[in-house]
Amino acid sequence: MLLSDMNKLWLFFLSTFITYLFIHVWKHRRYYYLGHKIPGAPLLYLKSFFSMEAITRAYIDVFDTTRSNNKLKTMGKVWLGPKLAVVVMDPDLTHELLRHNLQKADFYRFLDETIKNGIFRENLIPKWAHRRRTIGSSAFKLSALKSYVEIFFQESSILANKLAPFAKTHLSFEPVNFMSLASLSMILRATCGVDFKIQQSLR
């Protein structure tokens, strides 16, 4: 009796899920149809549901393959579950999209109550452009950056010295960890005024 009830319960959940999936796909059928037309990874391409590293590597491999095989060389796609991510590779097309079709991603929705009127959630292009110019003109002035040139030079010199032995071997190597440590050290020294000698102490 208990087994029969469990089977009925599983059947109910399964039928509910299938019904919901059908309604969702039918409601957004044009979205999935147009997404299918863009060259890139197929909708159900996923190597592993349990390893984020495997998923990320799979998407990177598919995107690289798509970019090399894409004759248009202008855009590609990657499905992040039911969400379509379109990667634009043409600078002119990117410029036109940012000028006429500014729409923030769903990722920013959780910030609605906190910064609903901030630049991260602003979809009106004139207002967004004005705020961006205001921030850029005040934060990235050459006079403000000059005081950090010495820090950048010192950390870059340390980085170059650490990479020099690899250059002599004429073999390929992975520079990400070295660059990450150098960037972290620059940021801490420039913003907090402290030098933890990260590049010297960590490998």
Protein backbone atom coordinates (compact mmCIF):
# COMPACT_ATOMS: atom_id res chain seq x y z
CA MET A 1 0.00 0.00 0.00
CA LEU A 2 2.80 2.38 0.93
CA LEU A 3 4.69 1.55 -2.26
CA SER A 4 1.60 2.25 -4.33
CA ASP A 5 1.15 5.65 -2.67
CA MET A 6 4.79 6.51 -3.33
CA ASN A 7 4.42 5.57 -6.98
CA LYS A 8 1.37 7.79 -7.24
CA LEU A 9 3.26 10.64 -5.60
CA TRP A 10 6.20 10.27 -7.97
CA LEU A 11 3.83 10.09 -10.92
CA PHE A 12 2.14 13.28 -9.74
CA PHE A 13 5.43 15.18 -9.41
CA LEU A 14 6.68 13.87 -12.76
CA SER A 15 3.50 14.81 -14.60
CA THR A 16 3.51 18.26 -12.93
CA PHE A 17 7.11 18.85 -13.98
CA ILE A 18 6.48 17.76 -17.57
CA THR A 19 3.39 19.97 -17.76
CA TYR A 20 5.30 22.96 -16.38
CA LEU A 21 8.17 22.34 -18.81
CA PHE A 22 5.79 22.14 -21.76
CA ILE A 23 4.01 25.36 -20.77
CA HIS A 24 7.32 27.16 -20.24
CA VAL A 25 8.73 26.10 -23.62
CA TRP A 26 5.49 26.94 -25.42
CA LYS A 27 5.26 30.34 -23.76
CA HIS A 28 8.84 31.19 -24.74
CA ARG A 29 8.87 29.29 -28.03
CA ARG A 30 10.05 32.29 -30.09
CA TYR A 31 12.88 32.91 -27.62
CA TYR A 32 14.15 29.34 -27.97
CA TYR A 33 13.57 29.32 -31.74
CA LEU A 34 15.65 32.45 -32.31
CA GLY A 35 18.27 31.22 -29.85
CA HIS A 36 18.54 28.00 -31.82
CA LYS A 37 19.32 30.00 -34.97
CA ILE A 38 22.41 31.61 -33.43
CA PRO A 39 25.55 29.48 -33.89
CA GLY A 40 26.90 28.03 -30.68
CA ALA A 41 26.43 25.35 -28.05
CA PRO A 42 23.11 23.44 -28.17
CA LEU A 43 20.51 23.90 -25.45
CA LEU A 44 21.02 20.58 -23.69
CA TYR A 45 24.82 20.52 -23.89
CA LEU A 46 26.04 19.76 -20.38
CA LYS A 47 28.72 17.24 -19.45
CA SER A 48 28.16 17.18 -15.72
CA PHE A 49 25.49 18.43 -13.35
CA PHE A 50 27.72 18.01 -10.31
CA SER A 51 31.02 19.69 -11.20
CA MET A 52 31.10 23.43 -11.87
CA GLU A 53 34.65 23.06 -13.14
CA ALA A 54 33.56 20.47 -15.71
CA ILE A 55 30.60 22.62 -16.76
CA THR A 56 32.78 25.72 -17.15
CA ARG A 57 35.43 23.89 -19.15
CA ALA A 58 32.77 22.32 -21.35
CA TYR A 59 31.26 25.70 -22.15
CA ILE A 60 34.68 27.23 -22.86
CA ASP A 61 35.59 24.36 -25.21
CA VAL A 62 32.29 24.64 -27.06
CA PHE A 63 32.58 28.41 -27.36
CA ASP A 64 36.14 28.18 -28.71
CA THR A 65 35.02 25.58 -31.25
CA THR A 66 32.05 27.70 -32.25
CA ARG A 67 34.20 30.79 -32.63
CA SER A 68 36.69 28.97 -34.86
CA ASN A 69 33.96 27.38 -36.99
CA ASN A 70 31.63 30.37 -37.13
CA LYS A 71 31.87 31.87 -40.60
CA LEU A 72 30.22 35.12 -39.54
CA LYS A 73 32.78 35.76 -36.78
CA THR A 74 30.34 38.21 -35.21
CA MET A 75 28.53 36.38 -32.42
CA GLY A 76 28.07 33.08 -30.67
CA LYS A 77 25.87 31.66 -27.94
CA VAL A 78 26.07 29.59 -24.79
CA TRP A 79 23.02 28.23 -22.99
CA LEU A 80 23.26 28.65 -19.21
CA GLY A 81 20.43 26.30 -18.37
CA PRO A 82 17.29 27.92 -19.85
CA LYS A 83 19.05 31.29 -20.17
CA LEU A 84 20.64 32.28 -23.46
CA ALA A 85 23.97 34.12 -23.31
CA VAL A 86 24.91 35.75 -26.61
CA VAL A 87 28.60 36.61 -26.98
CA VAL A 88 29.20 39.43 -29.46
CA MET A 89 32.66 39.37 -31.03
CA ASP A 90 32.36 42.22 -33.52
CA PRO A 91 33.34 45.65 -32.06
CA ASP A 92 31.04 47.59 -34.39
CA LEU A 93 28.06 45.42 -33.51
CA THR A 94 28.88 45.73 -29.80
CA HIS A 95 28.98 49.51 -30.17
CA GLU A 96 25.56 49.58 -31.83
CA LEU A 97 24.04 47.28 -29.21
CA LEU A 98 25.30 49.41 -26.34
CA ARG A 99 24.01 52.55 -28.02
CA HIS A 100 20.50 51.34 -28.74
CA ASN A 101 19.76 48.19 -26.73
CA LEU A 102 20.99 48.59 -23.17
CA GLN A 103 19.28 46.02 -20.97
CA LYS A 104 20.72 44.80 -17.68
CA ALA A 105 20.98 41.06 -17.09
CA ASP A 106 18.71 39.14 -14.72
CA PHE A 107 21.73 38.78 -12.44
CA TYR A 108 21.14 42.31 -11.16
CA ARG A 109 17.54 41.71 -10.10
CA PHE A 110 18.54 40.75 -6.57
CA LEU A 111 19.92 44.29 -6.18
CA ASP A 112 16.61 45.95 -7.06
CA GLU A 113 15.64 46.89 -3.54
CA THR A 114 19.12 48.11 -2.66
CA ILE A 115 20.27 50.06 -5.71
CA LYS A 116 17.18 50.25 -7.90
CA ASN A 117 18.20 53.74 -9.05
CA GLY A 118 21.92 53.01 -9.36
CA ILE A 119 24.06 52.60 -12.44
CA PHE A 120 24.01 48.80 -12.15
CA ARG A 121 20.25 48.68 -12.75
CA GLU A 122 19.89 51.68 -15.06
CA ASN A 123 18.41 50.81 -18.46
CA LEU A 124 17.90 54.33 -19.82
CA ILE A 125 20.90 54.89 -22.08
CA PRO A 126 21.24 58.72 -21.70
CA LYS A 127 21.09 58.54 -17.90
CA TRP A 128 23.44 55.54 -17.78
CA ALA A 129 25.95 57.25 -20.10
CA HIS A 130 25.89 60.44 -18.01
CA ARG A 131 26.54 58.56 -14.77
CA ARG A 132 29.28 56.53 -16.39
CA ARG A 133 31.03 59.68 -17.63
CA THR A 134 30.73 61.23 -14.18
CA ILE A 135 32.33 58.22 -12.49
CA GLY A 136 35.00 57.81 -15.16
CA SER A 137 36.04 61.45 -15.22
CA SER A 138 36.50 61.61 -11.46
CA ALA A 139 38.04 58.20 -10.80
CA PHE A 140 40.32 57.66 -13.78
CA LYS A 141 42.08 60.99 -14.14
CA LEU A 142 45.75 60.78 -15.04
CA SER A 143 46.64 62.99 -12.08
CA ALA A 144 44.97 60.52 -9.71
CA LEU A 145 46.79 57.55 -11.21
CA LYS A 146 50.24 59.13 -11.20
CA SER A 147 50.65 58.54 -7.48
CA TYR A 148 50.32 54.79 -8.04
CA VAL A 149 52.76 54.48 -10.94
CA GLU A 150 55.64 53.61 -8.61
CA ILE A 151 53.60 50.80 -7.03
CA PHE A 152 52.65 49.44 -10.45
CA PHE A 153 56.27 49.60 -11.58
CA GLN A 154 57.58 47.78 -8.50
CA GLU A 155 55.02 45.00 -8.69
CA SER A 156 55.48 44.65 -12.46
CA SER A 157 59.23 44.33 -11.98
CA ILE A 158 58.74 41.56 -9.41
CA LEU A 159 56.37 39.80 -11.80
CA ALA A 160 58.82 40.09 -14.69
CA ASN A 161 61.63 38.64 -12.57
CA LYS A 162 59.44 35.69 -11.58
CA LEU A 163 58.53 34.99 -15.20
CA ALA A 164 62.06 35.36 -16.55
CA PRO A 165 63.11 31.73 -15.82
CA PHE A 166 60.12 30.45 -17.80
CA ALA A 167 61.08 32.61 -20.78
CA LYS A 168 64.51 31.00 -20.90
CA THR A 169 63.04 27.50 -21.17
CA HIS A 170 61.01 28.40 -24.30
CA LEU A 171 58.19 26.24 -22.93
CA SER A 172 54.57 27.21 -22.38
CA PHE A 173 53.32 27.84 -18.85
CA GLU A 174 50.19 29.04 -17.08
CA PRO A 175 50.54 32.73 -16.08
CA VAL A 176 47.16 33.15 -14.37
CA ASN A 177 48.38 32.58 -10.80
CA PHE A 178 51.31 34.96 -11.25
CA MET A 179 49.09 37.67 -12.72
CA SER A 180 46.49 37.21 -9.98
CA LEU A 181 49.06 37.65 -7.22
CA ALA A 182 50.52 40.72 -8.89
CA SER A 183 47.09 42.28 -9.36
CA LEU A 184 46.08 41.55 -5.76
CA SER A 185 49.28 43.09 -4.44
CA MET A 186 48.80 46.23 -6.57
CA ILE A 187 45.21 46.64 -5.43
CA LEU A 188 46.04 46.23 -1.74
CA ARG A 189 48.96 48.63 -1.91
CA ALA A 190 47.06 51.24 -3.92
CA THR A 191 43.79 51.13 -2.00
CA CYS A 192 44.81 50.14 1.54
CA GLY A 193 48.37 51.40 1.67
CA VAL A 194 49.75 48.09 2.98
CA ASP A 195 52.35 45.84 1.41
CA PHE A 196 52.02 42.18 2.35
CA LYS A 197 54.72 41.21 -0.16
CA ILE A 198 52.28 38.78 -1.70
CA GLN A 199 54.33 38.01 -4.78
CA GLN A 200 57.45 37.28 -2.75
CA SER A 201 55.76 35.07 -0.16
CA LEU A 202 53.33 33.13 -2.38
CA ARG A 203 54.14 31.00 -5.41
